[in-house]
Coordinates of C-alpha atoms in Angstrom, one line a residue:
X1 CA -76.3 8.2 47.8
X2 CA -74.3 11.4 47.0
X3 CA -76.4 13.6 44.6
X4 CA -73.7 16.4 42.7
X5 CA -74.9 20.0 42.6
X6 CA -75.7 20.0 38.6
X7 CA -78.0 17.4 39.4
X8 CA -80.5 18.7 41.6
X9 CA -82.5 21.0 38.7
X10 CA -83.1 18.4 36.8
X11 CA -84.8 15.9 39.5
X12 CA -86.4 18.9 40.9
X13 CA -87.8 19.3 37.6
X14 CA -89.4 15.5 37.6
X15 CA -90.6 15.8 40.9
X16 CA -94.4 14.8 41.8
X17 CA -96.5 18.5 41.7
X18 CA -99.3 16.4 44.3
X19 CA -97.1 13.5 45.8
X20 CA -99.4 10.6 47.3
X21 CA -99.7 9.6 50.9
X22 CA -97.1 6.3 50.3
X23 CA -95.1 8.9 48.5
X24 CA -94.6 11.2 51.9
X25 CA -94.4 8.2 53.8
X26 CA -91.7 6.9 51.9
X27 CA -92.9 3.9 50.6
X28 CA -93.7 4.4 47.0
X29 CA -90.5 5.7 45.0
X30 CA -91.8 9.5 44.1
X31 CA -89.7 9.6 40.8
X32 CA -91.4 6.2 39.3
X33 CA -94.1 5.2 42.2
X34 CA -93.1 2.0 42.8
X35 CA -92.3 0.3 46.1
X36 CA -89.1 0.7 47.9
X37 CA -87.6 -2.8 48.6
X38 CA -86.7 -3.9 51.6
X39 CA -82.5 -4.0 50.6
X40 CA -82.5 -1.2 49.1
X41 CA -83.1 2.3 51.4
X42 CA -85.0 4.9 50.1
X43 CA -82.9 8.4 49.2
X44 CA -84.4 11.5 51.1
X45 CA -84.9 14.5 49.1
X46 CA -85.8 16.9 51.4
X47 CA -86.8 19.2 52.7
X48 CA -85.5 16.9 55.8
X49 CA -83.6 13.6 56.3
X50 CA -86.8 12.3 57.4
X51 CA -89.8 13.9 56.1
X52 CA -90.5 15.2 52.5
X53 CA -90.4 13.0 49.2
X54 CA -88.0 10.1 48.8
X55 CA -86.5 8.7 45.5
X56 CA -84.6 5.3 44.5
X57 CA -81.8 4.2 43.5
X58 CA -82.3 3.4 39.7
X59 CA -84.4 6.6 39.2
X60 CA -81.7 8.7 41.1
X61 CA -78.9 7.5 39.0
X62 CA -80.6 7.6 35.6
X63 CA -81.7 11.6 36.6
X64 CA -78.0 12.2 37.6
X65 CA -76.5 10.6 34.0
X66 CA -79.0 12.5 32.1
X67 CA -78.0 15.9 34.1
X68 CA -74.3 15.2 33.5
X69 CA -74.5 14.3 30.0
X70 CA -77.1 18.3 29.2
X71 CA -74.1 19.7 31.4
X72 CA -71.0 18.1 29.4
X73 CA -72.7 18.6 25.9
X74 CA -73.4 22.6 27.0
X75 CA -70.2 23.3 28.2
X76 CA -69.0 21.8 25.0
X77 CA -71.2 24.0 23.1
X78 CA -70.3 27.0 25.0
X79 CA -66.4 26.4 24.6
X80 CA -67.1 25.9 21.0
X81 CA -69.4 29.1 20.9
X82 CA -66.5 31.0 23.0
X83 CA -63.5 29.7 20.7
X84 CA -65.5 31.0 18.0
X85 CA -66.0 34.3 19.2
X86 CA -62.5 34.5 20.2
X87 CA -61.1 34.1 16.3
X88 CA -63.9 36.5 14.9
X89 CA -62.8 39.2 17.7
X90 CA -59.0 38.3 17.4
X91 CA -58.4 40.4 14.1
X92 CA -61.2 42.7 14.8
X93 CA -59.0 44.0 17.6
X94 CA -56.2 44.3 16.1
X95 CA -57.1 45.7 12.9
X96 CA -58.8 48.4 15.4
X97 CA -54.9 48.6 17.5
X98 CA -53.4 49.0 14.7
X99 CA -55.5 52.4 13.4
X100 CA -54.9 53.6 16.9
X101 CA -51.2 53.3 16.8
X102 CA -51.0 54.8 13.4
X103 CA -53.2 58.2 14.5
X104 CA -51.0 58.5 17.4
X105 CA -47.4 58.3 15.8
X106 CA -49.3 61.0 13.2
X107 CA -50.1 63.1 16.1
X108 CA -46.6 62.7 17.4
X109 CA -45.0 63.8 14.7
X110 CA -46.9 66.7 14.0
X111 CA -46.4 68.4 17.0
X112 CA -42.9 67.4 16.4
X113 CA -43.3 69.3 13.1
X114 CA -44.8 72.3 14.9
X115 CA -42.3 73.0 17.2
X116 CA -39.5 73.0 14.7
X117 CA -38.7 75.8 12.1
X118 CA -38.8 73.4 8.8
X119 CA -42.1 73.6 7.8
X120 CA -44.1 76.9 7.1
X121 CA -47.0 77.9 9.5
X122 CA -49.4 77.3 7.2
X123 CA -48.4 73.7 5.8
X124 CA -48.4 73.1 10.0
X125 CA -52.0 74.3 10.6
X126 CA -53.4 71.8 6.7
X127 CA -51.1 68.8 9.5
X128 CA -53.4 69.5 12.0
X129 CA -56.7 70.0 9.8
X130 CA -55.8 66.1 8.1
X131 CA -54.7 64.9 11.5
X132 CA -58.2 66.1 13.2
X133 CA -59.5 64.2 9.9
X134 CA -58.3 61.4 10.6
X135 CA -58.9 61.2 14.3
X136 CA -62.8 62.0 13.5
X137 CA -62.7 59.1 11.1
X138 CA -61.6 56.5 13.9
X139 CA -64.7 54.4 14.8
X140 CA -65.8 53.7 18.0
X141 CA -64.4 51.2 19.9
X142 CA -65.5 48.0 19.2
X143 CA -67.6 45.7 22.0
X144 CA -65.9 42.0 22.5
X145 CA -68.2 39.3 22.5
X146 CA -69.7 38.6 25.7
X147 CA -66.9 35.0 26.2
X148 CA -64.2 37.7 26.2
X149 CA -63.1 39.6 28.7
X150 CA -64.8 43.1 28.5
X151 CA -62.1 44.9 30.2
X152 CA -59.2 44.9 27.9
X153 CA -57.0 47.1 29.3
X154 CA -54.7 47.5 25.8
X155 CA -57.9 49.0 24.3
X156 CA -58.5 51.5 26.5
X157 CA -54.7 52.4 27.4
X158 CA -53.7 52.9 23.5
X159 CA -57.0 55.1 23.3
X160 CA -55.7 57.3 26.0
X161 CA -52.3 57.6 24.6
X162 CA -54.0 58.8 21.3
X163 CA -56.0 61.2 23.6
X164 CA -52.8 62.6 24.4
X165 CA -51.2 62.5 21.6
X166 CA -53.6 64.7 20.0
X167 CA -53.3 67.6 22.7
X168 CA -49.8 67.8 22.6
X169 CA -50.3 68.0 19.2
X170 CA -53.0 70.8 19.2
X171 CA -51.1 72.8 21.6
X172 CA -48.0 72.9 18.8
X173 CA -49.4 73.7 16.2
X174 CA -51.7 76.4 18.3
X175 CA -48.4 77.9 20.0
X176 CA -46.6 77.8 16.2
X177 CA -49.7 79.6 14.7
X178 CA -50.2 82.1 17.5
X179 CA -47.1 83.4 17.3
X180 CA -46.7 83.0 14.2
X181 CA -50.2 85.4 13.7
X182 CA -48.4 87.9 16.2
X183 CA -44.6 88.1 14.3
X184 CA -46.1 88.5 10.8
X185 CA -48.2 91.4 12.5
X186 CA -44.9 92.7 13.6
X187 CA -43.1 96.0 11.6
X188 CA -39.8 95.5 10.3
X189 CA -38.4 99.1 12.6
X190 CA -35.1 99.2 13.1
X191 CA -35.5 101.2 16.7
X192 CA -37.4 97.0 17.9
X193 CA -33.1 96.4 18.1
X194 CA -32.2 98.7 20.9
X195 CA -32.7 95.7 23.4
X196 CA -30.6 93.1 21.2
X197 CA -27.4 92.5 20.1
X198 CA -27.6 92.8 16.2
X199 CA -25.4 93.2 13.7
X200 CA -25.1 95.4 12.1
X201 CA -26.9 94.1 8.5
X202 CA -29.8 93.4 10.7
X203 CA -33.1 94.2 9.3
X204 CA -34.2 94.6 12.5
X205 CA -37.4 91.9 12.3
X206 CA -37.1 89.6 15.3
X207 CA -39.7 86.9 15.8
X208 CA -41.0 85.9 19.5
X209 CA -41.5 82.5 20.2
X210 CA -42.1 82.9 23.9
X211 CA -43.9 85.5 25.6
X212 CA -45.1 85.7 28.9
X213 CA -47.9 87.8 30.0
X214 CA -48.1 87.0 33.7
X215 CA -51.4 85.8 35.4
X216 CA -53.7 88.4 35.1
X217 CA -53.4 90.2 31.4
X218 CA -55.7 87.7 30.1
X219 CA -58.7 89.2 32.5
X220 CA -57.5 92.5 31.0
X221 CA -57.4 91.6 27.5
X222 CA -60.8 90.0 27.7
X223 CA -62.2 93.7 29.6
X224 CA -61.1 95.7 26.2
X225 CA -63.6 93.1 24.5
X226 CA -66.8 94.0 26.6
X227 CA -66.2 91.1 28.9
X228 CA -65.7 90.8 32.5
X229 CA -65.0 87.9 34.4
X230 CA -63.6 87.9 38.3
X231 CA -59.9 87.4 38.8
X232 CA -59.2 85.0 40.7
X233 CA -57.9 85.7 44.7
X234 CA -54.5 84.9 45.8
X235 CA -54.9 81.7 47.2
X236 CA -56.0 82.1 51.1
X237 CA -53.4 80.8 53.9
X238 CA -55.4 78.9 56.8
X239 CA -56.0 80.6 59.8
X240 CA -55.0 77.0 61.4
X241 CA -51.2 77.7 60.3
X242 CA -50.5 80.9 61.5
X243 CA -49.3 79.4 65.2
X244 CA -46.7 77.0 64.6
X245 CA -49.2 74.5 66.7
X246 CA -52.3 74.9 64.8
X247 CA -52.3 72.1 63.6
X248 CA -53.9 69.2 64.8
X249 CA -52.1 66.6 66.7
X250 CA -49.1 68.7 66.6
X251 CA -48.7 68.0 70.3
X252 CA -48.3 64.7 69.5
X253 CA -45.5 65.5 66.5
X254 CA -43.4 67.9 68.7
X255 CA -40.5 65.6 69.3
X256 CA -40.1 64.2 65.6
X257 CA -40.4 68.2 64.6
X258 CA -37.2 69.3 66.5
X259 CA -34.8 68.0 64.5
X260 CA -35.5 69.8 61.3
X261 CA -38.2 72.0 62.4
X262 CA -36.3 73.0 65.5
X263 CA -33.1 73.9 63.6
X264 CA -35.0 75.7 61.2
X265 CA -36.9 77.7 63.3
X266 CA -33.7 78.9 64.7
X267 CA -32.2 79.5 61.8
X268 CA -34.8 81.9 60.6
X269 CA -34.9 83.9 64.1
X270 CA -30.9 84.3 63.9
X271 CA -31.5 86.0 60.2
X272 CA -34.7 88.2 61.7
X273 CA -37.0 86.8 59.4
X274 CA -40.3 85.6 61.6
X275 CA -40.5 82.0 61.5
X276 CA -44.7 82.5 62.8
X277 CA -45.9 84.8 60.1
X278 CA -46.8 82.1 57.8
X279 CA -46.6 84.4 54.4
X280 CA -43.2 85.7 55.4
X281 CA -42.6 82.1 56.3
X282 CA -44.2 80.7 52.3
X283 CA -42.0 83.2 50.4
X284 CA -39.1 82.2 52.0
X285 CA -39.9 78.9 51.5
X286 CA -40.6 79.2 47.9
X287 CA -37.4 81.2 47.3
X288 CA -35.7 78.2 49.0
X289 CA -37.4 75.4 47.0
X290 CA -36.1 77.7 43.7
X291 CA -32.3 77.8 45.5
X292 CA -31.7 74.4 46.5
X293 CA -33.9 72.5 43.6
X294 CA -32.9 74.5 40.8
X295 CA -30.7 76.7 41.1
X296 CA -28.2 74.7 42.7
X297 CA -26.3 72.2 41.3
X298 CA -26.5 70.9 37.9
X299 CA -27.5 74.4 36.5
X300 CA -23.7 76.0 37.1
X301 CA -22.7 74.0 34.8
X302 CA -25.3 74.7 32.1
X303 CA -24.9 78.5 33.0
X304 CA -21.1 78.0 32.2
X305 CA -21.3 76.6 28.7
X306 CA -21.6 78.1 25.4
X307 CA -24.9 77.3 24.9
X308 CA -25.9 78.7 28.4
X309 CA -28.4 81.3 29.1
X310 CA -27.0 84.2 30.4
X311 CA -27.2 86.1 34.3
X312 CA -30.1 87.7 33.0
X313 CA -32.0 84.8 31.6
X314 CA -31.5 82.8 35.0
X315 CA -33.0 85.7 37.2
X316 CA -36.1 86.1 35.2
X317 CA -36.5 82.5 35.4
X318 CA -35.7 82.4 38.9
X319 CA -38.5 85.0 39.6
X320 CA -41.3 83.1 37.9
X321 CA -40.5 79.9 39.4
X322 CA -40.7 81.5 42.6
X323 CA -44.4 82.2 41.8
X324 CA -45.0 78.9 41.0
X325 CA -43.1 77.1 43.2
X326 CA -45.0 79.7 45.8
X327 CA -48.3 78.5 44.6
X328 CA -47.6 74.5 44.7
X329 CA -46.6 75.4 48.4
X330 CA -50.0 76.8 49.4
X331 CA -51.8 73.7 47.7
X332 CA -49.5 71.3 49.6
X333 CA -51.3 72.3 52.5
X334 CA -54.6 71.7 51.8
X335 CA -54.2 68.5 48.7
X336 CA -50.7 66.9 49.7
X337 CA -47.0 67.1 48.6
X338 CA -48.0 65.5 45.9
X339 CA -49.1 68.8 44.1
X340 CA -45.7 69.9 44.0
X341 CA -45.5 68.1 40.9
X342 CA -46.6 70.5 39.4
X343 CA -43.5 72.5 40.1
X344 CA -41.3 69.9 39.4
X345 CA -42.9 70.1 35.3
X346 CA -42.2 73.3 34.8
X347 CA -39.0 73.7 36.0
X348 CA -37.7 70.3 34.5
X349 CA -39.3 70.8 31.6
X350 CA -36.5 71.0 29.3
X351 CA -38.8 72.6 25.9
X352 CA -40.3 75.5 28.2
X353 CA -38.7 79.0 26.9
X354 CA -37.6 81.1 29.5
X355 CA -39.0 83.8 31.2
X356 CA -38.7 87.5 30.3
X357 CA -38.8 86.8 27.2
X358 CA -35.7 84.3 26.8
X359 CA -35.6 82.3 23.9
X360 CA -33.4 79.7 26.0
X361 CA -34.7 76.4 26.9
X362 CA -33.4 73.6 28.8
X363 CA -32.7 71.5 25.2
X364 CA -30.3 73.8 23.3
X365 CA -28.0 73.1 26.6
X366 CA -25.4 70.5 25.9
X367 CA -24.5 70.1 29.0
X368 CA -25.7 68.4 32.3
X369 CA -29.4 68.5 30.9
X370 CA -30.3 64.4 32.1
X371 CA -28.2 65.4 35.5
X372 CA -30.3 68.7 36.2
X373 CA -33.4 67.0 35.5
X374 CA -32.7 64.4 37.8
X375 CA -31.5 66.7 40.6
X376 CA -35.2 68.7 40.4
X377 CA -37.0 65.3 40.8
X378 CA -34.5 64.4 43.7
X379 CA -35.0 67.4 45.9
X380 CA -38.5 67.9 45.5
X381 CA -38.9 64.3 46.2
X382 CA -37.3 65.1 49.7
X383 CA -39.3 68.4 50.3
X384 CA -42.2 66.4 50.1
X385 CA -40.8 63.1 52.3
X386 CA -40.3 66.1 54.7
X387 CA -43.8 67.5 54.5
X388 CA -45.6 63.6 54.8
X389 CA -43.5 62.3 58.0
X390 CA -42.9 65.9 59.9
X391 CA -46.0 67.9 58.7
X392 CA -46.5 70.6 56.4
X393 CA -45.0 73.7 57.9
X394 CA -41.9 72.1 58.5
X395 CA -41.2 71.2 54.9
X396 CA -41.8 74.7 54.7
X397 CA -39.4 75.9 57.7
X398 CA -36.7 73.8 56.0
X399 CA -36.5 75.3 52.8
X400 CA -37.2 79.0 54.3
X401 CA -33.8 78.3 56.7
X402 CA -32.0 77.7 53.4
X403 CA -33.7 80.9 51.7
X404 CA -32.4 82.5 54.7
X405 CA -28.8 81.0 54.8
X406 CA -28.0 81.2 50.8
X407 CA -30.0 84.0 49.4
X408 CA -31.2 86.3 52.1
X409 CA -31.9 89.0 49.5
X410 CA -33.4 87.5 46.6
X411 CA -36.6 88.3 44.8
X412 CA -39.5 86.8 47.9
X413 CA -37.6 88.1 50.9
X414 CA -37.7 90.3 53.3
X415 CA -34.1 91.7 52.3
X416 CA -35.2 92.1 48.8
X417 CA -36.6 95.8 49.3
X418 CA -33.5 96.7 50.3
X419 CA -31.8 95.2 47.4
X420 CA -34.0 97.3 45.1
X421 CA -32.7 100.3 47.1
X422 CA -29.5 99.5 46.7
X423 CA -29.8 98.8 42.9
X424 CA -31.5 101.8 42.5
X425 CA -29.2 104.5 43.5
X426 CA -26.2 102.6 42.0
X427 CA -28.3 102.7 38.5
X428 CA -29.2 106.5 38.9
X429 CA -25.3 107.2 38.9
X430 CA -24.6 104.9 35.8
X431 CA -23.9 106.0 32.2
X432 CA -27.2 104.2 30.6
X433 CA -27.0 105.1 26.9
X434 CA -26.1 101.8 26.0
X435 CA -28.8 100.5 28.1
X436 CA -32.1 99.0 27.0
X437 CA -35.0 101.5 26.8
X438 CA -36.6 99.5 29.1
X439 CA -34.4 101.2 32.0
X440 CA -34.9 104.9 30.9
X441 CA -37.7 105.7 33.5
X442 CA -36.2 104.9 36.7
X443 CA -40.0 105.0 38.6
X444 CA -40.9 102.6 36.4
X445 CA -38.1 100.2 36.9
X446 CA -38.0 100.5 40.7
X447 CA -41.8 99.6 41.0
X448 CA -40.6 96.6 38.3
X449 CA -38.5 95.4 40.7
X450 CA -40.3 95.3 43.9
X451 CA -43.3 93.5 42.3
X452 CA -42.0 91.6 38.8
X453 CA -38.6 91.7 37.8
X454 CA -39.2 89.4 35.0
X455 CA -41.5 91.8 33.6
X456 CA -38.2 93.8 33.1
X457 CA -37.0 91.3 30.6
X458 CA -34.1 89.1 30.3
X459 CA -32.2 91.7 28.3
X460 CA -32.2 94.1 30.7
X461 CA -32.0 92.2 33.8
X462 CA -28.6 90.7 32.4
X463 CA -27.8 94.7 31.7
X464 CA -28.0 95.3 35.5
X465 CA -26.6 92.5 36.4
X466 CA -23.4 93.1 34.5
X467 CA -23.1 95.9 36.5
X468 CA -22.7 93.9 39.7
X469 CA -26.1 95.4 40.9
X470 CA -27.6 92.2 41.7
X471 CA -25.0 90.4 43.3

């Protein structure tokens, strides 16, 4: 006799706690203690086929009907009990969805608010006190009932897009009223014109939306205050890396390495830059990434229309890309190509105002702007394919041998001190009364150059580059 699974607790349960000797010996029925007759075979219940206690027929089947029908009628009540649930959760949900959604496309549109020029600073920064109201005044999530699945992905994905929603929305309105703090601090002086274009009505009041401080004035800033905190090293190059075999299994990689890193590292020997001196070799490649992923391509185009920023604008830009795109290089070595994502968002990133103090940005373009963002994504994509199937230093090697080919003297290599030479003694011979003030002190500029260009400003960058100097 076949005895099902939901059966055995309950005959266990009926079971004999001192069974008698006729009961071991199967010949008393231990369920009901009566003889076994002779037709009809007594049913082991363990713990062996033949030793243990032993059950009949009639008793067996009446334990497993009973056991069946407590099993049917609780999962009956428990479907009931979960169906219930399930309606009294249903709307709860929702209802809880629903204020999620609403926070979020407030928080949205604030910061959509913030970064426009329609609404005063002050109306912005009341948005953002209601919209931190209302986002304290969402309650906590709700728990589902235990018959519902606890891990409802919705819940927790609409709570993050809130999340996010509210710091895009916090950093508008804290950009708008930071700058709005340090314009309306600003005097109207005529003599803040001499490095713009103005007509000649101009009141001479011009508002900064973007300003760019570089890496380290915050540590300075904070010093005037009494407080001291250590800057931050540049980040360190491995000792592993400055052989081109130190790293492991390289050996191994050799073959698969000469066809780009081969060429490359021929390249960079024809051109006299030092393929083994791996900082020579990171600045190149970081001027390279720049080149071919941003400043080729899509950009001409922008640079050409009317709404285009000017040589000047491009250069500064050019300048602090190269830092970061410098930077992403270094963590690639260590944390992956993945990191260079992080170059790929700022230099796609078509609200980001310009360096040097630019007010351009990729969205007042009309041209291109869909195709340039595309063409960043693209050729980072394949810097980093390179870096995962050939290694790390030849990803590097490969966009050095472009820095090398296409801009040998840019901003980040070797040819660049030369360039500032050259720039220099053509700018001490120029007629620079119409020049920005900014180029007066010729020390000052040169030292600009060699270290930040962008710190120059836009303005004056375009100025020299009128001149042909940066060619």
């Amino acid at each position: 006799m076949h005895i099902p699974d939901y059966a055995h607790a309950m005959i266990r349960s009926t079971l004999p706690n001192v069974p008698t000797s006729r009961q071991v010996g199967a010949l008393d029925c231990c369920l009901c203690d009566e003889p076994f007759e002779a037709h009809r075979p007594p049913v082991p219940l363990g713990p062996t086929p033949t030793s243990g206690l032993f059950g009949c027929h009639p008793c067996l089947t009446r334990l497993v009907t009973r056991a069946r029908r407590t099993r049917d009628a609780a999962r009956t009540q428990d479907a009931e009990q979960a169906q219930a649930e399930s309606s009294a959760w249903t709307p709860v949900r929702k209802h809880h969805l629903a204020r999620l959604d609403s926070v979020r496309q407030a928080a949205e549109t604030v910061a959509e608010l913030a970064r426009g020029d329609d609404i005063k600073a002050l109306r912005v920064a009341w948005l953002l006190v209601s919209l931190e109201s209302a986002y304290t005044w969402l309650p906590e999530t709700p728990e589902p009932p235990a018959s519902v699945d606890s891990q409802d992905s919705e819940l927790k994905d609409e709570a993050f897009r809130l999340d996010l929603a509210m710091i895009t929305a916090r950093e508008a309105v804290s950009e708008r009223l930071a700058y709005h703090l340090i314009n309306e601090a600003q005097p109207e002086e005529p003599e803040m014109c001499e490095e713009f274009e103005c007509a000649e009505d101009c009141s001479g009041r011009h508002d900064s939306s973007h300003i760019d401080c570089g890496p380290d004035a915050v540590f300075e800033d904070l010093a005037h205050h009494g407080i001291t905190l250590a800057q931050p090293e540049p980040a360190p190059i491995s000792s592993r890396l400055t052989t081109p075999s130190g790293r492991a299994g390289a050996d191994e990689k050799r073959s698969s390495l000469q066809e780009i890193g081969g060429w490359a590292h021929s390249v960079l020997e024809r051109f006299n830059i030092n393929p083994d001196n791996t900082a020579v070799l990171l600045n190149a490649a970081a001027v390279g990434l720049v080149e071919d992923v941003w400043r080729e391509g899509p950009l001409d185009d922008i640079h050409s229309s009317d709404s285009g920023p000017c040589d000047g604008e491009i250069f500064a830009q050019s300048v602090d890309l190269y830092r970061r795109a410098r930077a992403a290089l270094v963590a690639a070595e260590e944390d992956g190509p993945e990191v260079l994502l992080a170059f790929v968002a700022v230099a796609s990133n078509v609200d980001l105002r310009w360096a040097g103090g630019s007010r351009f940005s990729l969205r007042m373009a009309s041209e291109s702007v869909a195709e340039f963002v595309q063409h960043v994504d693209d050729r980072v994509w394949f810097t980093a394919e390179v870096m995962r199937q050939q290694g790390w230093r030849t990803g590097l090697l490969h966009r050095a041998a472009s820095a090398a080919i296409k801009t040998p003297n840019h901003f980040g290599m070797p040819g660049w001190p030369g360039t500032v030479v050259s720039v220099m003694e053509h700018l001490a011979g120029l007629d620079r009364s119409g020049a920005p003030e900014v180029l007066t002190d010729l020390a000052a500029v040169e030292a600009a150059l060699l270290e930040a260009p962008d710190s120059l400003g836009a303005t004056a960058l375009d100025w020299i580059s009128r001149q042909g100097l940066l060619a």
